[in-house]
Coordinates of C-alpha atoms and ligand atoms in Angstrom, one line a residue:
M1 CA 92.0 17.4 -24.0
S2 CA 93.2 17.8 -27.6
K3 CA 90.4 18.1 -30.2
K4 CA 92.5 16.1 -32.6
I5 CA 91.5 12.5 -32.3
K6 CA 94.6 10.3 -32.1
L7 CA 93.0 7.0 -32.7
G8 CA 94.4 3.6 -31.6
V9 CA 92.6 0.3 -32.3
V10 CA 92.8 -2.9 -30.4
G11 CA 91.6 -5.9 -32.4
L12 CA 92.4 -6.0 -36.1
G13 CA 89.9 -8.6 -37.3
H14 CA 87.5 -7.7 -40.1
R15 CA 85.5 -5.3 -37.9
G16 CA 88.5 -3.6 -36.4
R17 CA 90.2 -3.0 -39.7
Y18 CA 87.0 -1.7 -41.3
M19 CA 86.0 0.7 -38.4
F20 CA 89.6 2.1 -38.2
K21 CA 89.7 2.7 -41.9
L22 CA 86.3 4.4 -41.9
A23 CA 87.2 6.7 -39.0
T24 CA 90.6 7.7 -40.3
S25 CA 89.5 8.2 -43.9
A26 CA 86.1 9.9 -43.5
F27 CA 87.0 12.4 -40.8
P28 CA 90.0 14.8 -41.0
A29 CA 89.9 15.2 -37.2
V30 CA 90.9 11.6 -36.8
E31 CA 94.6 10.6 -37.1
A32 CA 95.6 7.0 -37.5
T33 CA 98.0 6.7 -34.5
A34 CA 98.4 3.1 -33.3
I35 CA 97.2 -0.4 -34.0
C36 CA 97.3 -3.5 -31.8
D37 CA 96.5 -7.2 -32.1
I38 CA 98.0 -10.3 -30.5
N39 CA 98.3 -11.7 -34.0
E40 CA 101.6 -10.5 -35.3
T41 CA 101.0 -11.3 -38.9
L42 CA 97.8 -9.3 -38.9
V43 CA 99.6 -6.3 -37.3
E44 CA 102.3 -6.4 -40.0
D45 CA 99.7 -6.6 -42.8
V46 CA 97.7 -3.7 -41.5
Q47 CA 100.7 -1.6 -40.8
R48 CA 101.5 -1.6 -44.5
T49 CA 98.3 0.2 -45.1
Y50 CA 99.1 3.0 -42.7
P51 CA 102.7 4.1 -43.0
G52 CA 103.8 5.9 -39.9
V53 CA 101.2 4.2 -37.6
Q54 CA 102.7 2.7 -34.5
S55 CA 102.1 -1.0 -34.2
Y56 CA 101.9 -3.2 -31.1
T57 CA 101.2 -6.8 -30.1
D58 CA 100.8 -5.8 -26.4
F59 CA 97.8 -3.6 -25.5
R60 CA 99.4 -2.2 -22.3
E61 CA 102.4 -1.1 -24.3
M62 CA 100.3 0.7 -26.9
L63 CA 98.5 2.6 -24.1
A64 CA 101.7 3.5 -22.4
K65 CA 103.8 4.5 -25.4
S66 CA 101.8 5.5 -28.4
G67 CA 100.3 8.8 -27.4
L68 CA 96.8 7.9 -28.5
N69 CA 93.9 9.9 -26.9
T70 CA 91.1 7.7 -28.2
L71 CA 90.8 3.9 -28.2
L72 CA 88.6 1.8 -30.6
V73 CA 87.9 -1.6 -29.1
E74 CA 87.2 -4.4 -31.6
T75 CA 88.3 -7.5 -29.8
P76 CA 85.9 -10.6 -29.7
A77 CA 82.4 -9.9 -28.3
H78 CA 83.1 -11.3 -24.8
C79 CA 86.3 -9.3 -24.1
H80 CA 85.7 -5.6 -24.5
A81 CA 85.5 -4.3 -21.0
E82 CA 89.1 -5.0 -19.9
F83 CA 90.4 -2.7 -22.7
C84 CA 87.8 0.0 -22.1
L85 CA 88.5 0.0 -18.4
K86 CA 92.3 0.5 -18.8
A87 CA 91.8 3.3 -21.4
R88 CA 89.2 5.1 -19.3
Q89 CA 91.4 4.9 -16.2
R90 CA 93.8 7.0 -18.2
G91 CA 91.0 9.4 -19.2
L92 CA 91.1 8.4 -22.9
H93 CA 88.0 8.6 -25.1
V94 CA 86.7 5.1 -25.9
F95 CA 84.6 3.9 -28.8
S96 CA 83.7 0.3 -28.0
D97 CA 81.9 -2.3 -30.0
I98 CA 78.9 -4.1 -28.4
P99 CA 78.1 -5.8 -26.1
S100 CA 79.8 -3.4 -23.6
V101 CA 80.6 -6.0 -20.9
A102 CA 80.5 -9.7 -20.2
S103 CA 79.5 -9.7 -16.5
L104 CA 77.8 -7.5 -13.9
Q105 CA 81.2 -7.2 -12.1
E106 CA 82.7 -5.7 -15.3
A107 CA 79.8 -3.4 -15.6
E108 CA 80.2 -2.1 -12.1
A109 CA 84.0 -1.6 -12.4
L110 CA 83.7 0.2 -15.8
W111 CA 80.8 2.3 -14.5
Q112 CA 82.8 3.5 -11.5
V113 CA 85.8 4.4 -13.6
D114 CA 83.7 6.1 -16.3
Q115 CA 81.9 8.3 -13.9
A116 CA 85.1 9.8 -12.6
A117 CA 87.1 10.0 -15.8
P118 CA 87.4 12.9 -18.2
G119 CA 86.7 12.0 -21.8
L120 CA 83.8 10.2 -23.5
F121 CA 82.7 6.6 -23.6
M122 CA 80.9 5.8 -26.9
T123 CA 78.9 2.6 -27.3
G124 CA 79.2 1.5 -30.9
A125 CA 75.6 0.5 -31.2
N126 CA 75.1 0.9 -35.0
P127 CA 71.5 -0.5 -35.1
N128 CA 70.4 2.4 -33.0
E129 CA 71.2 4.6 -36.0
W130 CA 69.2 2.9 -38.7
A131 CA 66.7 5.1 -40.4
F132 CA 63.7 2.9 -39.6
I133 CA 64.6 3.1 -35.9
E134 CA 64.7 6.9 -36.2
A135 CA 61.2 6.6 -37.7
L136 CA 60.1 4.5 -34.8
C137 CA 61.4 7.0 -32.3
E138 CA 59.7 9.9 -34.2
F139 CA 56.3 8.1 -34.2
H140 CA 56.8 7.4 -30.5
R141 CA 57.8 11.0 -29.7
R142 CA 54.8 12.4 -31.4
G143 CA 52.5 10.0 -29.5
L144 CA 51.3 8.2 -32.7
L145 CA 51.8 4.8 -31.1
G146 CA 50.3 5.8 -27.8
K147 CA 51.9 3.9 -24.9
P148 CA 54.0 0.9 -25.9
F149 CA 53.0 -2.2 -23.9
Y150 CA 54.7 -5.1 -25.9
L151 CA 57.9 -4.8 -27.8
E152 CA 59.7 -7.6 -29.6
A153 CA 63.0 -8.1 -31.4
G154 CA 64.7 -11.0 -33.1
Y155 CA 68.3 -11.5 -34.1
I156 CA 68.3 -14.6 -36.4
H157 CA 71.6 -15.1 -38.1
D158 CA 73.1 -18.4 -39.0
C159 CA 76.7 -17.6 -38.2
R160 CA 78.2 -21.0 -39.1
Y161 CA 79.9 -19.6 -42.2
L162 CA 81.9 -17.3 -39.8
W163 CA 83.2 -20.1 -37.6
A164 CA 86.5 -20.7 -39.5
E165 CA 87.5 -17.1 -39.5
T166 CA 86.2 -16.2 -36.0
P167 CA 86.3 -19.4 -33.9
W168 CA 84.9 -17.5 -30.8
R169 CA 81.6 -17.5 -32.6
R170 CA 81.5 -21.3 -32.7
H171 CA 81.7 -21.4 -28.9
N172 CA 79.2 -18.7 -28.3
S173 CA 77.0 -20.9 -26.2
T174 CA 74.6 -18.1 -25.0
P175 CA 73.3 -16.2 -28.0
I176 CA 70.9 -14.3 -25.7
R177 CA 73.9 -12.3 -24.4
Y178 CA 74.3 -10.8 -27.9
C179 CA 71.2 -8.7 -27.3
T180 CA 72.5 -5.1 -28.0
H181 CA 71.5 -5.0 -31.7
S182 CA 67.9 -5.9 -30.7
L183 CA 67.3 -4.2 -27.3
G184 CA 69.3 -1.1 -28.1
P185 CA 66.8 0.2 -30.7
L186 CA 63.8 -0.7 -28.5
L187 CA 65.2 0.9 -25.4
R188 CA 65.4 4.2 -27.2
I189 CA 61.6 4.4 -26.8
L190 CA 61.5 3.0 -23.2
E191 CA 62.2 5.2 -20.3
E192 CA 62.0 2.4 -17.7
E193 CA 64.7 -0.2 -17.2
L194 CA 64.0 -3.9 -17.8
R195 CA 63.7 -5.4 -14.3
T196 CA 62.7 -9.0 -14.5
V197 CA 63.5 -11.8 -17.0
S198 CA 62.7 -15.4 -17.7
C199 CA 64.7 -17.0 -20.5
V200 CA 64.8 -20.5 -22.0
S201 CA 67.0 -22.2 -24.4
S202 CA 66.6 -24.8 -27.2
G203 CA 69.9 -26.6 -26.5
A204 CA 72.0 -28.0 -29.4
K205 CA 69.6 -29.4 -32.0
V206 CA 71.0 -28.3 -35.3
V207 CA 74.7 -29.2 -35.2
G208 CA 74.5 -30.9 -31.8
E209 CA 77.9 -29.9 -30.4
A210 CA 78.0 -30.1 -26.6
G211 CA 77.5 -26.7 -24.9
Q212 CA 75.9 -25.0 -28.0
N213 CA 72.5 -23.3 -27.8
D214 CA 70.9 -22.9 -31.2
L215 CA 68.3 -20.5 -30.0
M216 CA 67.3 -18.7 -26.8
T217 CA 64.3 -16.6 -26.1
A218 CA 63.7 -14.2 -23.2
H219 CA 60.7 -12.3 -21.8
F220 CA 61.7 -9.1 -19.9
Q221 CA 59.3 -6.8 -18.0
T222 CA 59.6 -3.2 -16.8
P223 CA 58.2 -2.0 -13.4
S224 CA 55.0 -0.8 -15.1
G225 CA 54.5 -4.1 -16.8
I226 CA 55.7 -3.4 -20.3
I227 CA 56.8 -6.7 -21.9
V228 CA 59.9 -7.0 -24.1
R229 CA 60.5 -10.3 -25.8
F230 CA 63.9 -11.1 -27.5
T231 CA 64.9 -14.2 -29.5
A232 CA 68.5 -14.8 -30.6
S233 CA 69.7 -17.6 -32.8
F234 CA 73.1 -18.0 -34.4
I235 CA 72.7 -21.7 -35.5
N236 CA 69.6 -22.3 -37.6
E237 CA 68.2 -23.1 -41.0
A238 CA 65.9 -20.0 -41.1
G239 CA 67.6 -18.3 -44.0
C240 CA 66.0 -15.0 -43.3
G241 CA 67.5 -11.6 -42.8
H242 CA 68.8 -10.8 -39.4
H243 CA 66.9 -8.1 -37.5
S244 CA 63.2 -7.7 -36.9
Y245 CA 61.3 -5.5 -34.4
R246 CA 57.7 -5.1 -33.4
V247 CA 56.1 -2.5 -31.1
F248 CA 52.5 -2.7 -29.9
G249 CA 51.2 0.6 -28.6
T250 CA 47.8 1.7 -27.3
E251 CA 47.3 3.9 -30.4
G252 CA 49.4 2.1 -33.0
Y253 CA 51.7 -0.6 -34.2
F254 CA 55.2 -0.6 -35.8
E255 CA 56.9 -3.5 -37.5
R256 CA 60.2 -3.9 -39.1
L257 CA 60.5 -7.3 -40.9
S258 CA 63.9 -8.4 -42.1
A259 CA 64.3 -9.6 -45.7
R260 CA 63.2 -13.2 -46.3
G261 CA 63.7 -15.1 -49.5
P262 CA 62.6 -13.0 -52.4
Q263 CA 60.9 -10.6 -50.1
K264 CA 62.7 -7.3 -49.3
A265 CA 62.9 -5.9 -45.7
K266 CA 59.8 -3.8 -44.8
T267 CA 58.8 -1.2 -42.3
L268 CA 55.1 -1.0 -41.5
V269 CA 53.2 1.4 -39.3
K270 CA 49.6 1.9 -38.3
T271 CA 48.2 4.6 -36.0
T272 CA 44.8 5.7 -34.8
Q273 CA 46.1 9.3 -34.7
L274 CA 46.5 10.0 -38.4
Y275 CA 43.6 9.9 -40.9
G276 CA 45.8 8.4 -43.6
M277 CA 47.4 5.7 -41.5
R278 CA 44.6 3.9 -39.8
Q279 CA 45.5 0.8 -41.7
L280 CA 48.9 -0.9 -41.9
T281 CA 51.0 1.3 -44.2
E282 CA 54.5 0.6 -45.6
L283 CA 57.0 3.4 -44.9
P284 CA 59.4 4.3 -47.7
I285 CA 62.3 4.0 -45.4
D286 CA 65.1 1.4 -44.9
E287 CA 68.4 1.5 -43.1
Q288 CA 70.1 4.4 -44.7
R289 CA 69.3 7.8 -43.1
P290 CA 68.3 10.3 -45.8
E291 CA 70.1 13.2 -44.1
Y292 CA 73.5 11.3 -44.3
V293 CA 73.1 9.7 -47.7
Q294 CA 75.4 12.0 -49.6
E295 CA 78.3 12.2 -47.2
S296 CA 78.2 8.5 -46.3
Q297 CA 78.0 7.2 -49.8
Q298 CA 81.5 5.7 -49.9
F299 CA 81.3 4.4 -46.3
G300 CA 78.2 2.2 -46.5
G301 CA 78.7 -0.4 -43.6
H302 CA 75.3 -1.5 -42.1
G303 CA 73.3 0.8 -44.3
G304 CA 75.4 3.8 -43.4
A305 CA 74.9 3.3 -39.6
D306 CA 78.6 2.8 -38.9
Y307 CA 79.3 6.2 -40.6
V308 CA 76.6 7.9 -38.5
L309 CA 78.1 6.4 -35.3
W310 CA 81.5 7.9 -36.1
K311 CA 80.1 11.2 -37.3
R312 CA 78.2 11.7 -34.0
F313 CA 81.1 10.6 -31.9
V314 CA 83.7 12.7 -33.7
T315 CA 81.4 15.7 -33.4
A316 CA 80.9 15.1 -29.7
V317 CA 84.7 14.9 -29.1
T318 CA 85.6 17.9 -31.2
E319 CA 82.8 20.1 -29.9
G320 CA 83.7 19.1 -26.3
A321 CA 80.3 17.5 -25.4
E322 CA 79.8 16.3 -21.9
T323 CA 78.7 12.9 -22.8
A324 CA 78.8 10.6 -25.9
P325 CA 75.7 10.3 -28.1
I326 CA 75.3 6.7 -27.0
N327 CA 77.1 6.6 -23.6
L328 CA 78.1 3.9 -21.2
K329 CA 74.7 3.9 -19.4
D330 CA 73.0 3.4 -22.8
G331 CA 75.4 0.5 -23.5
L332 CA 74.8 -1.2 -20.2
R333 CA 71.1 -0.8 -20.4
M334 CA 71.2 -2.8 -23.6
T335 CA 73.9 -5.3 -22.6
L336 CA 73.1 -6.3 -19.0
P337 CA 69.6 -7.8 -19.8
G338 CA 71.4 -10.5 -21.9
I339 CA 73.6 -11.4 -19.0
F340 CA 70.7 -11.8 -16.6
A341 CA 68.7 -13.7 -19.2
A342 CA 71.6 -16.2 -19.5
Q343 CA 71.4 -16.6 -15.7
S344 CA 67.7 -17.3 -16.0
A345 CA 68.2 -19.9 -18.7
A346 CA 70.9 -21.6 -16.6
Q347 CA 68.2 -22.0 -13.9
G348 CA 65.7 -23.4 -16.4
G349 CA 63.8 -20.2 -17.0
Q350 CA 63.5 -19.0 -13.4
L351 CA 62.5 -15.4 -13.0
V352 CA 65.6 -13.3 -12.3
T353 CA 65.7 -9.6 -11.1
L354 CA 67.9 -7.3 -13.1
T355 CA 70.2 -4.8 -11.3
Y356 CA 72.2 -2.0 -12.8
P357 CA 75.3 -0.2 -11.4
W358 CA 73.4 3.1 -11.0
D359 CA 70.6 1.5 -8.8
Ligands
NAD1 N1 78.3 -3.8 -34.5 C1 78.4 -4.6 -35.6 O1 77.6 -4.5 -36.5 C2 79.4 -5.7 -35.6 C3 79.6 -6.5 -36.7 C4 80.6 -7.4 -36.7 C5 81.4 -7.6 -35.6 N2 81.1 -6.9 -34.5 C6 81.9 -7.0 -33.2 O2 83.2 -6.6 -33.5 C7 84.1 -7.3 -32.7 C8 85.2 -7.9 -33.5 O3 84.6 -8.8 -34.4 P1 85.5 -9.5 -35.6 O4 84.5 -10.2 -36.5 O5 86.4 -8.5 -36.2 O6 86.3 -10.6 -34.8 P2 87.8 -11.2 -35.0 O7 87.9 -12.3 -34.2 O8 88.0 -11.2 -36.5 O9 88.7 -10.0 -34.5 C9 89.1 -9.8 -33.2 C10 90.5 -9.6 -33.1 O10 90.9 -9.3 -31.7 C11 92.2 -9.8 -31.5 N3 92.5 -9.9 -30.1 C12 91.9 -10.8 -29.2 N4 92.4 -10.6 -28.0 C13 93.3 -9.6 -28.1 C14 94.2 -8.9 -27.1 N5 94.2 -9.3 -25.9 N6 94.9 -7.9 -27.6 C15 94.9 -7.5 -28.9 N7 94.1 -8.1 -29.8 C16 93.3 -9.1 -29.4 C17 92.2 -11.1 -32.3 O11 93.5 -11.6 -32.5 C18 91.4 -10.8 -33.5 O12 92.3 -10.4 -34.6 C19 83.3 -8.3 -31.9 O13 83.0 -7.8 -30.7 C20 82.0 -8.4 -32.7 O14 80.9 -8.8 -32.0 C21 80.2 -5.9 -34.5

């Protein structure tokens, strides 16, 4: 396959436009080749920015005619897999936003195709690339936390200000499915799969529209008994920053607290294994990875994590890597738990067993 990345994008909303621009301006190996959206006005607007790019309102036509070899998928959160599947059936590289799939059936179909196809599938899990998550992984790798036995993540984001621009967010009745930003980073330090889940929902208390769930919370467990708790809320009056994480280990503790009010985000660690860190200590590290600061300065999305994702993916393609830095298996490990959690919530919190396409 050509080492030049001929990039096409499906979904030209805020995220699609931004990620396409980042990739095509930051990396000489990436060529703006094709754009597609069902919204004709949007396609015309974006085309003005990229003279020479081919534009489409029909995804199948873009795949068949444009000559792209890499697809960026930035359609709404519940409809990524259909585009990924068709592109992977043609052996194209895919870079897809998260969550990877919306059902177990989609996961199985995509998994089968991905296993057999040439090219790479990259899961666009930007939170996995934050510097404080790298720090967590490093503490874990060096045994400074001991064995993790309880991990927790919260994604608390009052999304009502986005309803007008992205109406699909208003009808996102199961926030627990949007679990990749939270579970992705935690799963980096867990070798086992999450195997059981019980999840409950608050229902619609804040705005009170039928079908909405303001907040959902799930308890997962691995075969060896490690507990992972995840809470998601996209309608709330919390007013705090979005992402928090906690890890309890047999030899230490790690905490990332999102910003709240006047208080800045904080990363705290404690370990029995280092003389100077036997008490809770603040790490001088935030989202931006120091090793990428200089090169990513002008492409700052999500603390530079979007740049790092592209950098790692472009390097993998151009150097002919066998798998993507965050591949489909990684994407499904962080996506499917939310789908099973939603099932549990629909059954009033009943314990549900998780399965994966590779079982
Ligand atoms: N990883 C992150 O940090 C992050 C941040 C924001 C958004 N996102 C994700 O990015 C994705 C896009 O989000 P957004 O805010 O840009 O949403 P959006 O609704 O603004 O954009 C989605 C676009 O997809 C288009 N579309 C829908 N169906 C299509 C089809 N069949 N063919 C072609 N185009 C189609 C829509 O017309 C729309 O323009 C979502 O999955 C969202 O969850 C991720």
